[in-house]
Amino acid sequence: MACTKTLVIAISAALLAAPLAFAQGAGEPTGVWLTQSGDARVKVSKCGGGICGVIVGLKETIDQATGKPQVDDKNPNPALKKRPMIGLPLFSGMQPTAPNKWSGQIYNADDGSSYASSVSLAGPDTLKVEGCVGAICGGETWTRVGR
């Protein structure tokens, strides 16, 4: 009888833990994402208890004005203007703030500025990326590349 009771408890615990394990796996933003405009692919990975995002691909890898690979030429820091776009970190300090949500800073290579940001999974293949300057916020939806 005690053996049966232990078996029932073990099976019940496993069944209760399975949805939680699935939900945690489904709530992972790690992988490669295509930006809403389709001009960049960003690899999101775990780092320092949070997440990092780095550009791993561009629709236009060559700057048409210079004929050379694109660089971070909008950056206000002269020392950073020549760094390549491929490998450029976009997220900094992105830490979990709620289930499937991270907050920190995002770098916008289009204007060379960083903004308060949040990233959240809206579905298994949909990442909502938002940035704010004061009370003005904007965002876009990124799509997971491959699986």
Short mmCIF file of N, CA and C in Angstrom, two decimals:
data_model
loop_
_atom_site.label_atom_id
_atom_site.label_comp_id
_atom_site.label_asym_id
_atom_site.label_seq_id
_atom_site.Cartn_x
_atom_site.Cartn_y
_atom_site.Cartn_z
N MET A 1 0.82 -1.20 0.00
CA MET A 1 0.00 0.00 0.00
C MET A 1 0.87 1.26 0.00
N ALA A 2 1.93 1.30 0.82
CA ALA A 2 2.82 2.46 0.87
C ALA A 2 3.53 2.65 -0.46
N CYS A 3 3.85 1.56 -1.13
CA CYS A 3 4.52 1.62 -2.43
C CYS A 3 3.59 2.25 -3.47
N THR A 4 2.31 1.88 -3.44
CA THR A 4 1.33 2.42 -4.37
C THR A 4 1.15 3.92 -4.12
N LYS A 5 1.08 4.30 -2.84
CA LYS A 5 0.91 5.71 -2.49
C LYS A 5 2.11 6.53 -2.98
N THR A 6 3.32 6.02 -2.81
CA THR A 6 4.53 6.71 -3.27
C THR A 6 4.52 6.84 -4.78
N LEU A 7 4.10 5.78 -5.47
CA LEU A 7 4.02 5.80 -6.93
C LEU A 7 3.02 6.85 -7.40
N VAL A 8 1.86 6.93 -6.75
CA VAL A 8 0.83 7.92 -7.12
C VAL A 8 1.37 9.34 -6.90
N ILE A 9 2.07 9.56 -5.79
CA ILE A 9 2.63 10.88 -5.52
C ILE A 9 3.68 11.24 -6.57
N ALA A 10 4.54 10.29 -6.92
CA ALA A 10 5.58 10.54 -7.91
C ALA A 10 4.98 10.86 -9.28
N ILE A 11 3.97 10.10 -9.68
CA ILE A 11 3.32 10.34 -10.98
C ILE A 11 2.61 11.70 -10.96
N SER A 12 1.93 12.01 -9.86
CA SER A 12 1.24 13.30 -9.76
C SER A 12 2.22 14.46 -9.85
N ALA A 13 3.35 14.32 -9.16
CA ALA A 13 4.37 15.39 -9.20
C ALA A 13 4.91 15.56 -10.61
N ALA A 14 5.16 14.46 -11.31
CA ALA A 14 5.67 14.53 -12.68
C ALA A 14 4.66 15.19 -13.60
N LEU A 15 3.38 14.85 -13.45
CA LEU A 15 2.35 15.44 -14.30
C LEU A 15 2.17 16.93 -14.02
N LEU A 16 2.30 17.32 -12.76
CA LEU A 16 2.17 18.73 -12.42
C LEU A 16 3.38 19.52 -12.90
N ALA A 17 4.55 18.93 -12.90
CA ALA A 17 5.76 19.63 -13.32
C ALA A 17 5.88 19.74 -14.83
N ALA A 18 5.27 18.82 -15.58
CA ALA A 18 5.41 18.82 -17.05
C ALA A 18 4.92 20.12 -17.69
N PRO A 19 3.73 20.64 -17.35
CA PRO A 19 3.33 21.91 -17.98
C PRO A 19 4.26 23.06 -17.63
N LEU A 20 4.78 23.08 -16.40
CA LEU A 20 5.70 24.14 -16.01
C LEU A 20 6.98 24.06 -16.83
N ALA A 21 7.52 22.87 -16.99
CA ALA A 21 8.73 22.69 -17.80
C ALA A 21 8.48 23.09 -19.23
N PHE A 22 7.32 22.74 -19.78
CA PHE A 22 6.98 23.12 -21.15
C PHE A 22 6.86 24.62 -21.27
N ALA A 23 6.21 25.24 -20.30
CA ALA A 23 6.01 26.69 -20.35
C ALA A 23 7.35 27.41 -20.29
N GLN A 24 8.28 26.92 -19.46
CA GLN A 24 9.57 27.57 -19.38
C GLN A 24 10.32 27.42 -20.70
N GLY A 25 10.23 26.27 -21.35
CA GLY A 25 10.89 26.06 -22.64
C GLY A 25 10.26 26.94 -23.71
N ALA A 26 8.94 27.09 -23.66
CA ALA A 26 8.24 27.91 -24.65
C ALA A 26 8.54 29.38 -24.44
N GLY A 27 8.96 29.75 -23.22
CA GLY A 27 9.22 31.15 -22.90
C GLY A 27 10.66 31.56 -23.13
N GLU A 28 11.35 30.88 -23.98
CA GLU A 28 12.75 31.20 -24.26
C GLU A 28 12.86 32.08 -25.50
N PRO A 29 13.46 33.25 -25.36
CA PRO A 29 13.62 34.11 -26.54
C PRO A 29 14.88 33.78 -27.33
N THR A 30 15.64 32.79 -26.88
CA THR A 30 16.91 32.48 -27.54
C THR A 30 16.66 31.99 -28.96
N GLY A 31 17.56 32.38 -29.83
CA GLY A 31 17.46 32.01 -31.24
C GLY A 31 17.71 33.22 -32.12
N VAL A 32 17.44 33.06 -33.40
CA VAL A 32 17.65 34.14 -34.36
C VAL A 32 16.30 34.72 -34.76
N TRP A 33 16.23 36.05 -34.77
CA TRP A 33 14.99 36.78 -35.04
C TRP A 33 15.19 37.74 -36.21
N LEU A 34 14.17 37.85 -37.05
CA LEU A 34 14.15 38.79 -38.16
C LEU A 34 13.39 40.03 -37.70
N THR A 35 14.00 41.21 -37.87
CA THR A 35 13.34 42.44 -37.47
C THR A 35 12.09 42.67 -38.32
N GLN A 36 11.21 43.51 -37.84
CA GLN A 36 9.93 43.75 -38.52
C GLN A 36 10.13 44.21 -39.96
N SER A 37 11.12 45.07 -40.19
CA SER A 37 11.36 45.57 -41.54
C SER A 37 12.10 44.55 -42.41
N GLY A 38 12.63 43.50 -41.79
CA GLY A 38 13.34 42.46 -42.55
C GLY A 38 14.75 42.85 -42.93
N ASP A 39 15.27 43.94 -42.35
CA ASP A 39 16.61 44.38 -42.74
C ASP A 39 17.74 43.81 -41.90
N ALA A 40 17.40 43.12 -40.80
CA ALA A 40 18.45 42.55 -39.95
C ALA A 40 17.96 41.28 -39.27
N ARG A 41 18.94 40.39 -38.97
CA ARG A 41 18.70 39.21 -38.17
C ARG A 41 19.49 39.38 -36.88
N VAL A 42 18.82 39.11 -35.76
CA VAL A 42 19.42 39.33 -34.45
C VAL A 42 19.42 38.00 -33.69
N LYS A 43 20.60 37.62 -33.19
CA LYS A 43 20.70 36.42 -32.38
C LYS A 43 20.53 36.80 -30.92
N VAL A 44 19.53 36.20 -30.27
CA VAL A 44 19.28 36.43 -28.86
C VAL A 44 19.78 35.20 -28.10
N SER A 45 20.58 35.46 -27.07
CA SER A 45 21.12 34.37 -26.27
C SER A 45 21.06 34.76 -24.80
N LYS A 46 21.20 33.75 -23.94
CA LYS A 46 21.24 34.00 -22.50
C LYS A 46 22.60 34.56 -22.14
N CYS A 47 22.61 35.52 -21.22
CA CYS A 47 23.89 36.03 -20.71
C CYS A 47 23.65 36.75 -19.39
N GLY A 48 24.50 36.48 -18.44
CA GLY A 48 24.45 37.18 -17.17
C GLY A 48 23.11 37.15 -16.46
N GLY A 49 22.37 36.07 -16.55
CA GLY A 49 21.06 35.98 -15.92
C GLY A 49 19.96 36.63 -16.73
N GLY A 50 20.31 37.26 -17.83
CA GLY A 50 19.33 37.91 -18.70
C GLY A 50 19.52 37.45 -20.13
N ILE A 51 19.30 38.37 -21.06
CA ILE A 51 19.48 38.05 -22.48
C ILE A 51 20.32 39.12 -23.16
N CYS A 52 21.00 38.70 -24.22
CA CYS A 52 21.77 39.59 -25.07
C CYS A 52 21.24 39.45 -26.49
N GLY A 53 21.39 40.49 -27.28
CA GLY A 53 20.99 40.46 -28.68
C GLY A 53 22.09 41.07 -29.54
N VAL A 54 22.51 40.34 -30.57
CA VAL A 54 23.61 40.76 -31.43
C VAL A 54 23.19 40.61 -32.89
N ILE A 55 23.50 41.60 -33.73
CA ILE A 55 23.19 41.50 -35.16
C ILE A 55 24.08 40.41 -35.77
N VAL A 56 23.44 39.44 -36.44
CA VAL A 56 24.19 38.36 -37.09
C VAL A 56 24.01 38.36 -38.60
N GLY A 57 23.10 39.19 -39.11
CA GLY A 57 22.90 39.26 -40.54
C GLY A 57 22.18 40.53 -40.95
N LEU A 58 22.48 40.99 -42.16
CA LEU A 58 21.84 42.19 -42.71
C LEU A 58 21.32 41.89 -44.10
N LYS A 59 20.21 42.51 -44.45
CA LYS A 59 19.69 42.39 -45.81
C LYS A 59 20.68 43.03 -46.78
N GLU A 60 21.19 44.20 -46.42
CA GLU A 60 22.18 44.93 -47.22
C GLU A 60 23.49 44.93 -46.45
N THR A 61 24.38 44.03 -46.75
CA THR A 61 25.64 43.95 -45.99
C THR A 61 26.64 45.02 -46.41
N ILE A 62 26.50 45.51 -47.62
CA ILE A 62 27.43 46.51 -48.15
C ILE A 62 26.76 47.89 -48.14
N ASP A 63 27.47 48.87 -47.64
CA ASP A 63 27.00 50.26 -47.65
C ASP A 63 27.13 50.76 -49.08
N GLN A 64 26.03 51.13 -49.70
CA GLN A 64 26.05 51.56 -51.11
C GLN A 64 26.86 52.85 -51.30
N ALA A 65 26.94 53.69 -50.27
CA ALA A 65 27.68 54.95 -50.39
C ALA A 65 29.20 54.72 -50.41
N THR A 66 29.66 53.70 -49.68
CA THR A 66 31.11 53.49 -49.57
C THR A 66 31.59 52.25 -50.31
N GLY A 67 30.67 51.31 -50.60
CA GLY A 67 31.06 50.06 -51.24
C GLY A 67 31.74 49.10 -50.28
N LYS A 68 31.70 49.42 -48.98
CA LYS A 68 32.33 48.59 -47.95
C LYS A 68 31.26 48.03 -47.02
N PRO A 69 31.62 47.02 -46.19
CA PRO A 69 30.64 46.49 -45.23
C PRO A 69 30.08 47.60 -44.33
N GLN A 70 28.82 47.48 -44.00
CA GLN A 70 28.16 48.50 -43.16
C GLN A 70 28.81 48.59 -41.79
N VAL A 71 28.92 49.83 -41.30
CA VAL A 71 29.47 50.11 -39.97
C VAL A 71 28.49 50.96 -39.18
N ASP A 72 28.76 51.10 -37.90
CA ASP A 72 27.91 51.84 -36.97
C ASP A 72 28.17 53.35 -37.09
N ASP A 73 28.00 53.89 -38.28
CA ASP A 73 28.38 55.28 -38.57
C ASP A 73 27.48 56.34 -37.94
N LYS A 74 26.36 55.97 -37.37
CA LYS A 74 25.46 56.93 -36.71
C LYS A 74 25.80 57.08 -35.23
N ASN A 75 26.74 56.28 -34.75
CA ASN A 75 27.10 56.32 -33.33
C ASN A 75 27.74 57.67 -33.00
N PRO A 76 27.30 58.33 -31.93
CA PRO A 76 27.88 59.63 -31.58
C PRO A 76 29.32 59.54 -31.06
N ASN A 77 29.73 58.35 -30.66
CA ASN A 77 31.09 58.15 -30.16
C ASN A 77 32.02 57.89 -31.35
N PRO A 78 32.93 58.80 -31.65
CA PRO A 78 33.81 58.62 -32.81
C PRO A 78 34.58 57.30 -32.80
N ALA A 79 34.91 56.82 -31.62
CA ALA A 79 35.66 55.56 -31.51
C ALA A 79 34.83 54.35 -31.93
N LEU A 80 33.50 54.49 -31.94
CA LEU A 80 32.63 53.37 -32.28
C LEU A 80 32.04 53.45 -33.69
N LYS A 81 32.25 54.55 -34.39
CA LYS A 81 31.67 54.74 -35.72
C LYS A 81 32.15 53.73 -36.76
N LYS A 82 33.30 53.14 -36.55
CA LYS A 82 33.86 52.20 -37.53
C LYS A 82 33.59 50.73 -37.21
N ARG A 83 32.90 50.46 -36.07
CA ARG A 83 32.67 49.05 -35.72
C ARG A 83 31.66 48.44 -36.69
N PRO A 84 31.89 47.21 -37.09
CA PRO A 84 31.00 46.55 -38.06
C PRO A 84 29.59 46.35 -37.50
N MET A 85 28.61 46.41 -38.38
CA MET A 85 27.22 46.16 -37.98
C MET A 85 27.03 44.69 -37.61
N ILE A 86 27.66 43.79 -38.36
CA ILE A 86 27.58 42.38 -38.02
C ILE A 86 28.37 42.19 -36.72
N GLY A 87 27.71 41.66 -35.70
CA GLY A 87 28.32 41.49 -34.39
C GLY A 87 28.01 42.62 -33.43
N LEU A 88 27.28 43.63 -33.90
CA LEU A 88 26.95 44.79 -33.07
C LEU A 88 25.96 44.38 -31.97
N PRO A 89 26.29 44.63 -30.70
CA PRO A 89 25.35 44.31 -29.62
C PRO A 89 24.21 45.33 -29.59
N LEU A 90 22.98 44.82 -29.49
CA LEU A 90 21.81 45.70 -29.44
C LEU A 90 21.22 45.82 -28.04
N PHE A 91 21.24 44.73 -27.27
CA PHE A 91 20.65 44.74 -25.93
C PHE A 91 21.75 44.91 -24.89
N SER A 92 21.45 45.67 -23.85
CA SER A 92 22.35 45.73 -22.70
C SER A 92 21.50 45.73 -21.43
N GLY A 93 21.96 44.97 -20.44
CA GLY A 93 21.26 44.91 -19.16
C GLY A 93 19.87 44.34 -19.23
N MET A 94 19.56 43.52 -20.23
CA MET A 94 18.21 42.93 -20.35
C MET A 94 18.05 41.83 -19.31
N GLN A 95 17.26 42.12 -18.28
CA GLN A 95 17.02 41.18 -17.19
C GLN A 95 15.54 40.83 -17.12
N PRO A 96 15.22 39.63 -16.64
CA PRO A 96 13.81 39.24 -16.55
C PRO A 96 13.06 40.14 -15.57
N THR A 97 11.85 40.56 -15.98
CA THR A 97 11.02 41.40 -15.12
C THR A 97 9.65 40.79 -14.88
N ALA A 98 9.29 39.81 -15.68
CA ALA A 98 8.01 39.09 -15.57
C ALA A 98 8.16 37.84 -16.42
N PRO A 99 7.22 36.91 -16.32
CA PRO A 99 7.32 35.74 -17.19
C PRO A 99 7.35 36.16 -18.66
N ASN A 100 8.33 35.66 -19.40
CA ASN A 100 8.49 35.95 -20.83
C ASN A 100 8.73 37.42 -21.14
N LYS A 101 9.27 38.17 -20.17
CA LYS A 101 9.54 39.60 -20.40
C LYS A 101 10.88 39.99 -19.77
N TRP A 102 11.64 40.81 -20.51
CA TRP A 102 12.95 41.29 -20.08
C TRP A 102 13.00 42.80 -20.30
N SER A 103 13.69 43.50 -19.44
CA SER A 103 13.82 44.96 -19.58
C SER A 103 15.27 45.37 -19.42
N GLY A 104 15.64 46.41 -20.14
CA GLY A 104 17.00 46.94 -20.10
C GLY A 104 17.12 48.08 -21.09
N GLN A 105 18.19 48.06 -21.87
CA GLN A 105 18.45 49.09 -22.88
C GLN A 105 18.56 48.43 -24.25
N ILE A 106 18.16 49.17 -25.28
CA ILE A 106 18.34 48.72 -26.66
C ILE A 106 19.05 49.83 -27.43
N TYR A 107 19.99 49.42 -28.25
CA TYR A 107 20.72 50.36 -29.09
C TYR A 107 20.05 50.40 -30.45
N ASN A 108 19.78 51.60 -30.95
CA ASN A 108 19.18 51.78 -32.26
C ASN A 108 20.27 52.28 -33.22
N ALA A 109 20.74 51.39 -34.07
CA ALA A 109 21.82 51.74 -35.00
C ALA A 109 21.36 52.76 -36.05
N ASP A 110 20.04 52.92 -36.23
CA ASP A 110 19.54 53.88 -37.20
C ASP A 110 19.80 55.33 -36.77
N ASP A 111 19.85 55.56 -35.44
CA ASP A 111 20.11 56.92 -34.98
C ASP A 111 21.26 57.01 -33.97
N GLY A 112 21.89 55.88 -33.65
CA GLY A 112 23.04 55.89 -32.75
C GLY A 112 22.71 56.14 -31.30
N SER A 113 21.45 55.91 -30.90
CA SER A 113 21.03 56.17 -29.52
C SER A 113 20.58 54.88 -28.84
N SER A 114 20.65 54.89 -27.51
CA SER A 114 20.14 53.78 -26.70
C SER A 114 18.88 54.24 -26.00
N TYR A 115 17.96 53.30 -25.82
CA TYR A 115 16.66 53.61 -25.24
C TYR A 115 16.29 52.58 -24.18
N ALA A 116 15.49 53.01 -23.19
CA ALA A 116 14.89 52.06 -22.25
C ALA A 116 14.04 51.12 -23.09
N SER A 117 14.12 49.84 -22.79
CA SER A 117 13.47 48.87 -23.66
C SER A 117 12.91 47.69 -22.88
N SER A 118 11.93 47.06 -23.48
CA SER A 118 11.45 45.78 -22.98
C SER A 118 11.27 44.84 -24.16
N VAL A 119 11.51 43.58 -23.91
CA VAL A 119 11.39 42.52 -24.90
C VAL A 119 10.48 41.47 -24.30
N SER A 120 9.47 41.05 -25.05
CA SER A 120 8.57 40.02 -24.52
C SER A 120 8.16 39.06 -25.63
N LEU A 121 7.98 37.82 -25.22
CA LEU A 121 7.50 36.81 -26.16
C LEU A 121 5.99 36.94 -26.28
N ALA A 122 5.52 37.19 -27.48
CA ALA A 122 4.08 37.28 -27.73
C ALA A 122 3.56 35.93 -28.22
N GLY A 123 4.44 35.02 -28.51
CA GLY A 123 4.11 33.67 -28.99
C GLY A 123 5.42 32.94 -29.20
N PRO A 124 5.38 31.67 -29.55
CA PRO A 124 6.64 30.92 -29.69
C PRO A 124 7.56 31.48 -30.77
N ASP A 125 6.99 32.14 -31.78
CA ASP A 125 7.79 32.67 -32.89
C ASP A 125 7.63 34.17 -33.08
N THR A 126 7.17 34.87 -32.03
CA THR A 126 6.92 36.30 -32.11
C THR A 126 7.53 37.01 -30.91
N LEU A 127 8.40 37.96 -31.18
CA LEU A 127 9.06 38.73 -30.13
C LEU A 127 8.67 40.19 -30.27
N LYS A 128 8.10 40.75 -29.23
CA LYS A 128 7.71 42.16 -29.20
C LYS A 128 8.86 42.96 -28.60
N VAL A 129 9.38 43.91 -29.35
CA VAL A 129 10.51 44.73 -28.92
C VAL A 129 10.03 46.17 -28.83
N GLU A 130 10.15 46.77 -27.64
CA GLU A 130 9.66 48.12 -27.43
C GLU A 130 10.77 48.99 -26.84
N GLY A 131 10.77 50.25 -27.23
CA GLY A 131 11.73 51.21 -26.70
C GLY A 131 11.02 52.50 -26.36
N CYS A 132 11.52 53.20 -25.34
CA CYS A 132 10.88 54.44 -24.89
C CYS A 132 11.90 55.55 -24.67
N VAL A 133 11.48 56.75 -25.01
CA VAL A 133 12.20 57.97 -24.66
C VAL A 133 11.19 58.77 -23.86
N GLY A 134 11.43 58.87 -22.55
CA GLY A 134 10.44 59.52 -21.69
C GLY A 134 9.12 58.77 -21.76
N ALA A 135 8.06 59.50 -22.06
CA ALA A 135 6.74 58.88 -22.13
C ALA A 135 6.39 58.41 -23.54
N ILE A 136 7.24 58.68 -24.50
CA ILE A 136 6.97 58.28 -25.89
C ILE A 136 7.60 56.92 -26.15
N CYS A 137 6.76 55.96 -26.50
CA CYS A 137 7.23 54.60 -26.74
C CYS A 137 6.85 54.13 -28.14
N GLY A 138 7.62 53.23 -28.66
CA GLY A 138 7.34 52.62 -29.94
C GLY A 138 7.84 51.19 -29.91
N GLY A 139 7.43 50.43 -30.87
CA GLY A 139 7.88 49.05 -30.88
C GLY A 139 7.65 48.39 -32.21
N GLU A 140 8.14 47.17 -32.27
CA GLU A 140 7.94 46.37 -33.46
C GLU A 140 7.92 44.91 -33.06
N THR A 141 7.49 44.09 -34.00
CA THR A 141 7.39 42.66 -33.77
C THR A 141 8.43 41.95 -34.62
N TRP A 142 9.25 41.12 -33.99
CA TRP A 142 10.24 40.33 -34.68
C TRP A 142 9.73 38.91 -34.83
N THR A 143 10.17 38.24 -35.89
CA THR A 143 9.74 36.87 -36.18
C THR A 143 10.93 35.93 -36.09
N ARG A 144 10.70 34.79 -35.42
CA ARG A 144 11.76 33.80 -35.26
C ARG A 144 12.15 33.22 -36.62
N VAL A 145 13.45 33.08 -36.86
CA VAL A 145 13.97 32.51 -38.09
C VAL A 145 14.25 31.04 -37.82
N GLY A 146 13.62 30.16 -38.60
CA GLY A 146 13.86 28.72 -38.43
C GLY A 146 13.44 28.23 -37.07
N ARG A 147 13.64 26.98 -36.81
CA ARG A 147 13.31 26.36 -35.52
C ARG A 147 14.22 25.21 -35.28
#
